[in-house]
Short mmCIF file of the C-alpha atoms (twelve columns), coordinates in Angstrom:
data_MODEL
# 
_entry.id   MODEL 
# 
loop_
_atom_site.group_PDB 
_atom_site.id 
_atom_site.type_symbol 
_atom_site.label_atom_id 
_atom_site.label_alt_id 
_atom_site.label_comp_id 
_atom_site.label_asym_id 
_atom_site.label_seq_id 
_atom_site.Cartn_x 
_atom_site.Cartn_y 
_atom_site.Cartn_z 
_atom_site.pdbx_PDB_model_num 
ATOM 1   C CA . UNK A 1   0.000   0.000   0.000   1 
ATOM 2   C CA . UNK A 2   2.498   2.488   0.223   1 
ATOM 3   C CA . UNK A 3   4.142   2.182   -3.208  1 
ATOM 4   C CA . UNK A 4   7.502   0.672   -2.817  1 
ATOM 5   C CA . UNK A 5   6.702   -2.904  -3.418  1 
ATOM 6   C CA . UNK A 6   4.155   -4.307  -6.418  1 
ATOM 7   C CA . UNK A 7   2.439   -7.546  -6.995  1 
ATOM 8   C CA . UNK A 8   2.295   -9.343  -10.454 1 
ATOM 9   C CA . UNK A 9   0.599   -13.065 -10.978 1 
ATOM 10  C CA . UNK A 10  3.018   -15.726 -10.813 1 
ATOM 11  C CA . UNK A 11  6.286   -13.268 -10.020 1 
ATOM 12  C CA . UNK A 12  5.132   -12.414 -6.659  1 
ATOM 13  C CA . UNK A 13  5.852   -8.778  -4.729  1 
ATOM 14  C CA . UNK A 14  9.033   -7.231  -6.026  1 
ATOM 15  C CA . UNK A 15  10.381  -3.301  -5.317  1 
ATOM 16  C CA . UNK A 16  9.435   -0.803  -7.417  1 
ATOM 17  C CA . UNK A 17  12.184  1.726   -7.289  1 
ATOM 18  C CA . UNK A 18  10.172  4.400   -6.781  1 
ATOM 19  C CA . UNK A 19  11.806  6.588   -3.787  1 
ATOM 20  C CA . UNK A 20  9.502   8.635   -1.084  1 
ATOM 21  C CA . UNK A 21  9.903   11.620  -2.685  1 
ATOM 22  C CA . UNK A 22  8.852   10.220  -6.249  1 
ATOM 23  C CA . UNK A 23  5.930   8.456   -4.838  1 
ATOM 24  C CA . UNK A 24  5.103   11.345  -3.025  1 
ATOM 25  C CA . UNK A 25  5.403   13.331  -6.736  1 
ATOM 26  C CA . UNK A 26  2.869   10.408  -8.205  1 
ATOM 27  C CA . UNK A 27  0.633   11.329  -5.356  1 
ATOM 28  C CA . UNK A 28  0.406   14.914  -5.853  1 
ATOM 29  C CA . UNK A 29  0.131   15.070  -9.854  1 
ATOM 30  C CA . UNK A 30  -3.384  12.653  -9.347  1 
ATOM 31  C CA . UNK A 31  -4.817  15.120  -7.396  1 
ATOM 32  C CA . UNK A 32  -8.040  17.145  -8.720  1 
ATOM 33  C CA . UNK A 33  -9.379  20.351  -8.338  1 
ATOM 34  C CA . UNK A 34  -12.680 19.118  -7.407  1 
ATOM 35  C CA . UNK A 35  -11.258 17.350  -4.328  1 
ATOM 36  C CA . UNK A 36  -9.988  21.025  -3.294  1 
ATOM 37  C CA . UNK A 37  -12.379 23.427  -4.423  1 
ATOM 38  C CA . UNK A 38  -14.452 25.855  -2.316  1 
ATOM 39  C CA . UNK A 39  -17.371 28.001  -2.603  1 
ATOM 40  C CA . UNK A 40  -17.129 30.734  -4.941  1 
ATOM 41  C CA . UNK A 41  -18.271 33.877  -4.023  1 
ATOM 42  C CA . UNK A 42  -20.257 35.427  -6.905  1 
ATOM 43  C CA . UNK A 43  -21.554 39.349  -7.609  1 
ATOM 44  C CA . UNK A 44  -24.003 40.400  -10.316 1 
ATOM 45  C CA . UNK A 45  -21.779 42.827  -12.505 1 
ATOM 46  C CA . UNK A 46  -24.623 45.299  -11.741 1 
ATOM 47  C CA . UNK A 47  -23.848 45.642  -8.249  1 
ATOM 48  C CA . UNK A 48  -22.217 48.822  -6.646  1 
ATOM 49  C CA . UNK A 49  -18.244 48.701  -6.072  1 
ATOM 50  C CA . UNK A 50  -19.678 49.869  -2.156  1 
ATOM 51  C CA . UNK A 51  -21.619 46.992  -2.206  1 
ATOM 52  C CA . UNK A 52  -18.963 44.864  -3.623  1 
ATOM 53  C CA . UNK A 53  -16.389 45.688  -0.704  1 
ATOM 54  C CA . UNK A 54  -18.973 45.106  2.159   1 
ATOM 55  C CA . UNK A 55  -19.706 41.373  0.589   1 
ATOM 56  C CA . UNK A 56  -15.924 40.659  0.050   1 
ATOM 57  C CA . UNK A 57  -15.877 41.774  3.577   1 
ATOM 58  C CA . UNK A 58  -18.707 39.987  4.930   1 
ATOM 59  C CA . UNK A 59  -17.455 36.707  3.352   1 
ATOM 60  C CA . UNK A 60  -13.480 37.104  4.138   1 
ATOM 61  C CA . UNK A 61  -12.230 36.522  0.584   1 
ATOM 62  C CA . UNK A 62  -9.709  38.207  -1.805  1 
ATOM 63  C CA . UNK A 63  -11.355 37.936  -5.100  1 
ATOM 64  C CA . UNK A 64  -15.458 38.244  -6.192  1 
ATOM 65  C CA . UNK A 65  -16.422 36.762  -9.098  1 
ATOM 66  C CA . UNK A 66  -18.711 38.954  -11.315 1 
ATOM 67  C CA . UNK A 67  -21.664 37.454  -13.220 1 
ATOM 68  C CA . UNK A 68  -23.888 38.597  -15.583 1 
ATOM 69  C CA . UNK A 69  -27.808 38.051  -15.512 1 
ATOM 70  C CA . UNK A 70  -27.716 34.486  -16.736 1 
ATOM 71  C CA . UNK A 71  -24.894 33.878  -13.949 1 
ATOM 72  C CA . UNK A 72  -22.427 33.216  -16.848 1 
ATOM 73  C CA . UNK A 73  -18.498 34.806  -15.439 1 
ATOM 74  C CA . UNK A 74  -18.004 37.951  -16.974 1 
ATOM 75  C CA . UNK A 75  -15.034 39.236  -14.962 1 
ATOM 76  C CA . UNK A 76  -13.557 39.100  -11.561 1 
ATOM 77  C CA . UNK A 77  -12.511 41.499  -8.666  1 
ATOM 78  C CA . UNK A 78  -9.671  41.494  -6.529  1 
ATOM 79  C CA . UNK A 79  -8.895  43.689  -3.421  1 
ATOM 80  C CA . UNK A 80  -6.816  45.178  -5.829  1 
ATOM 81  C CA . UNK A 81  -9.285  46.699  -8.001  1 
ATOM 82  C CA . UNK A 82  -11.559 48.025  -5.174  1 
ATOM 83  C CA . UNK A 83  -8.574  49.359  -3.523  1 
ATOM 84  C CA . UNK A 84  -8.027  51.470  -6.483  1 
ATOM 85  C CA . UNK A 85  -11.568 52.420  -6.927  1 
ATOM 86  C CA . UNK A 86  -11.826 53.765  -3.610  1 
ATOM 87  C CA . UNK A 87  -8.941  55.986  -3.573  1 
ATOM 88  C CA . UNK A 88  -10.291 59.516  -4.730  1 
ATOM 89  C CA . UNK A 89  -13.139 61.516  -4.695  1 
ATOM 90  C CA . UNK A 90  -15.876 59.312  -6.460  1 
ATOM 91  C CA . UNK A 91  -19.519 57.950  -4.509  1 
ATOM 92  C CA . UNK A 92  -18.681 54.280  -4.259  1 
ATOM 93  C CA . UNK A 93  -22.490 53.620  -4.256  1 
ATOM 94  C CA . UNK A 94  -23.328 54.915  -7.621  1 
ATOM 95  C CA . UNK A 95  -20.465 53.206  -9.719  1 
ATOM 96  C CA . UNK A 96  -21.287 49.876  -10.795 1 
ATOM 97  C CA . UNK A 97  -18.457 46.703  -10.469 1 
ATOM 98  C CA . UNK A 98  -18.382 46.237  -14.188 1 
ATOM 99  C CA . UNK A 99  -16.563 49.506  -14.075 1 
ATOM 100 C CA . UNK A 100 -13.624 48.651  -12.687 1 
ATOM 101 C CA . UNK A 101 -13.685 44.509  -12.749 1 
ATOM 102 C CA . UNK A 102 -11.348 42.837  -15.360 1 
ATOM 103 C CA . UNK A 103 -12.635 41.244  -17.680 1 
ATOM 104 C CA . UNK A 104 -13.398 38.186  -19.746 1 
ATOM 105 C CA . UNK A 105 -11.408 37.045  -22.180 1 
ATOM 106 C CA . UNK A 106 -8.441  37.977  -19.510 1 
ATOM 107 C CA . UNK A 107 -9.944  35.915  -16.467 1 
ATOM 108 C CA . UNK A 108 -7.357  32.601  -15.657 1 
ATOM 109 C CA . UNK A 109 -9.782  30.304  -14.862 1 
ATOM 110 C CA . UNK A 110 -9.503  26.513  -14.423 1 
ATOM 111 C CA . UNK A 111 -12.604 23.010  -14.615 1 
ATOM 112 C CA . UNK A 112 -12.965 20.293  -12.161 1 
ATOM 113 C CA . UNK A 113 -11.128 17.742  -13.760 1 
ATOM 114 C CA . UNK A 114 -8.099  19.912  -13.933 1 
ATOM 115 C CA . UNK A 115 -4.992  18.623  -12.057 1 
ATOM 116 C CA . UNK A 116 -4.600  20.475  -8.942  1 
ATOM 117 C CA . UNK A 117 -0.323  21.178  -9.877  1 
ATOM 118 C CA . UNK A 118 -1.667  22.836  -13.173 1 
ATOM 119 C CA . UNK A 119 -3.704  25.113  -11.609 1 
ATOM 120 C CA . UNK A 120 -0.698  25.583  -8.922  1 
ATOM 121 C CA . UNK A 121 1.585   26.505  -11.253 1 
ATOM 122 C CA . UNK A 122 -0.961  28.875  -13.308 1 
ATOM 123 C CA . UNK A 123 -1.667  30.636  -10.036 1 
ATOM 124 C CA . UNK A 124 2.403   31.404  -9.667  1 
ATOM 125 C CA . UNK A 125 2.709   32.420  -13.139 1 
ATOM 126 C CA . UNK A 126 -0.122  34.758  -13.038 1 
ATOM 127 C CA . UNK A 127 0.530   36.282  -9.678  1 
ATOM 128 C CA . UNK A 128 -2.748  35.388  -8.891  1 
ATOM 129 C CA . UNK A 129 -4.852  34.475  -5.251  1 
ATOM 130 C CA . UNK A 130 -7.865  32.751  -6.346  1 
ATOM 131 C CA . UNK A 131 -9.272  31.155  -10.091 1 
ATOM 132 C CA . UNK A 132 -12.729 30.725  -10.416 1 
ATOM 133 C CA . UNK A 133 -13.727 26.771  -11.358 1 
ATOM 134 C CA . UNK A 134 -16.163 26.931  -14.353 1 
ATOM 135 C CA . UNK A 135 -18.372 24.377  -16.426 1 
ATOM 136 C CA . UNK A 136 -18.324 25.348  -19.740 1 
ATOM 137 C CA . UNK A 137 -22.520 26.193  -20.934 1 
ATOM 138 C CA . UNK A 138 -23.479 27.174  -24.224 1 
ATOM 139 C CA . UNK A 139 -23.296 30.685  -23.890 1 
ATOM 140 C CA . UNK A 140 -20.131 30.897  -21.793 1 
ATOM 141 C CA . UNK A 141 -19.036 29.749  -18.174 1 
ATOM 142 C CA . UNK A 142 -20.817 29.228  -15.136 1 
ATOM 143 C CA . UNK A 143 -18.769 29.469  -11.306 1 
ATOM 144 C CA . UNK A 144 -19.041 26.169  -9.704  1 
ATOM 145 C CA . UNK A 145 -15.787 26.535  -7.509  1 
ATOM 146 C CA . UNK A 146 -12.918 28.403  -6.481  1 
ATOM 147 C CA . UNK A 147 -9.303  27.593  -5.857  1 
ATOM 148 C CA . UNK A 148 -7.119  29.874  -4.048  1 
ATOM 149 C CA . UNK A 149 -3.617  29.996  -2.567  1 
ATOM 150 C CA . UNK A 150 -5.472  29.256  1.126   1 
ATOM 151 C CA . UNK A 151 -6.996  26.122  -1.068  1 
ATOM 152 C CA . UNK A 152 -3.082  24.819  -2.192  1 
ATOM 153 C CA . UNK A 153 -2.055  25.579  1.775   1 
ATOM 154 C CA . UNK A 154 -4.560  22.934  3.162   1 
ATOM 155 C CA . UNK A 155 -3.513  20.338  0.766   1 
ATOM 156 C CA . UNK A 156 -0.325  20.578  1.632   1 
ATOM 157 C CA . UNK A 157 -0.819  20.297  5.379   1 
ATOM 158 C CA . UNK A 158 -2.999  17.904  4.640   1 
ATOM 159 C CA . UNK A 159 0.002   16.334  2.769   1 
ATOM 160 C CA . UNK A 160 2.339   16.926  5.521   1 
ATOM 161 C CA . UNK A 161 -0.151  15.404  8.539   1 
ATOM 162 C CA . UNK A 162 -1.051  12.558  6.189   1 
ATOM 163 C CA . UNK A 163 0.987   9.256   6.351   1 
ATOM 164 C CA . UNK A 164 1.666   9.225   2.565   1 
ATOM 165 C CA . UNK A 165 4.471   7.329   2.425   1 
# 
């Protein structure tokens, strides 16, 4: 069971190589992102930025994902963006999130089947916290998920508390 020996009909058990740290390696790149994923927190692209800070508040994330009316991903917002749309002179309440959001086609996003490293390594290369987890619909993509950097922590204390090996 824990990878260094195999069992073949009429040969027996014999070892398979494989070191700790590769089976460790196999272990990791199985992993999906629908064993990970967490709730997404969505926004109607209609919504006020105001409104858009007190729910990214209220539900202690970094990122909102905007939809539109059909709840198909349109664009996303990060602490970033509202930062930047608060600083100045403008009524917070009156300016809508699709303002300021960016937008699709320049979203990362990633599906449920995707391996978990993929989406690990496209969150480095992007400088990015979170990536929304979509199904792909006929007229575009609907949030099912998120995966963030807090996501990619727990697996790997869950990696690290785990007997893998």
């Amino acid at each position: 069971m824990a990878g260094y020996l195999e069992a073949r009909p009429r040969v027996g058990y014999f070892y398979t190589g494989k070191t700790g740290t590769q089976l460790l390696a196999d272990k990791i790149k199985k992993m999906k992102v629908s064993d990970y994923q967490s709730i997404p927190v969505v926004i109607n692209e209609n919504v006020s930025v105001y409104d858009a800070i007190v729910t990214m508040f209220l539900e202690d994330v970094g990122t909102l994902f905007v939809v539109d009316d059909e709840s198909l991903l349109v664009g996303a917002l990060s602490r970033k963006d509202l930062l930047r749309a608060s600083i100045g002179k403008q009524e917070l309440t009156s300016i809508p999130v699709n303002i300021i959001m960016t937008r699709m086609p320049n979203i990362t996003f990633c599906e449920k089947d995707d391996l978990l490293i993929d989406v690990a390594q496209k969150l480095i290369e992007k400088q990015i916290d979170a990536m929304p987890v979509v199904k792909k619909v006929d007229k575009g993509y609907e949030v099912v998920g998120r995966i963030t950097k807090t996501n990619m922590t727990k697996v790997l204390v869950a990696l690290a508390k785990e007997d893998v090996l």
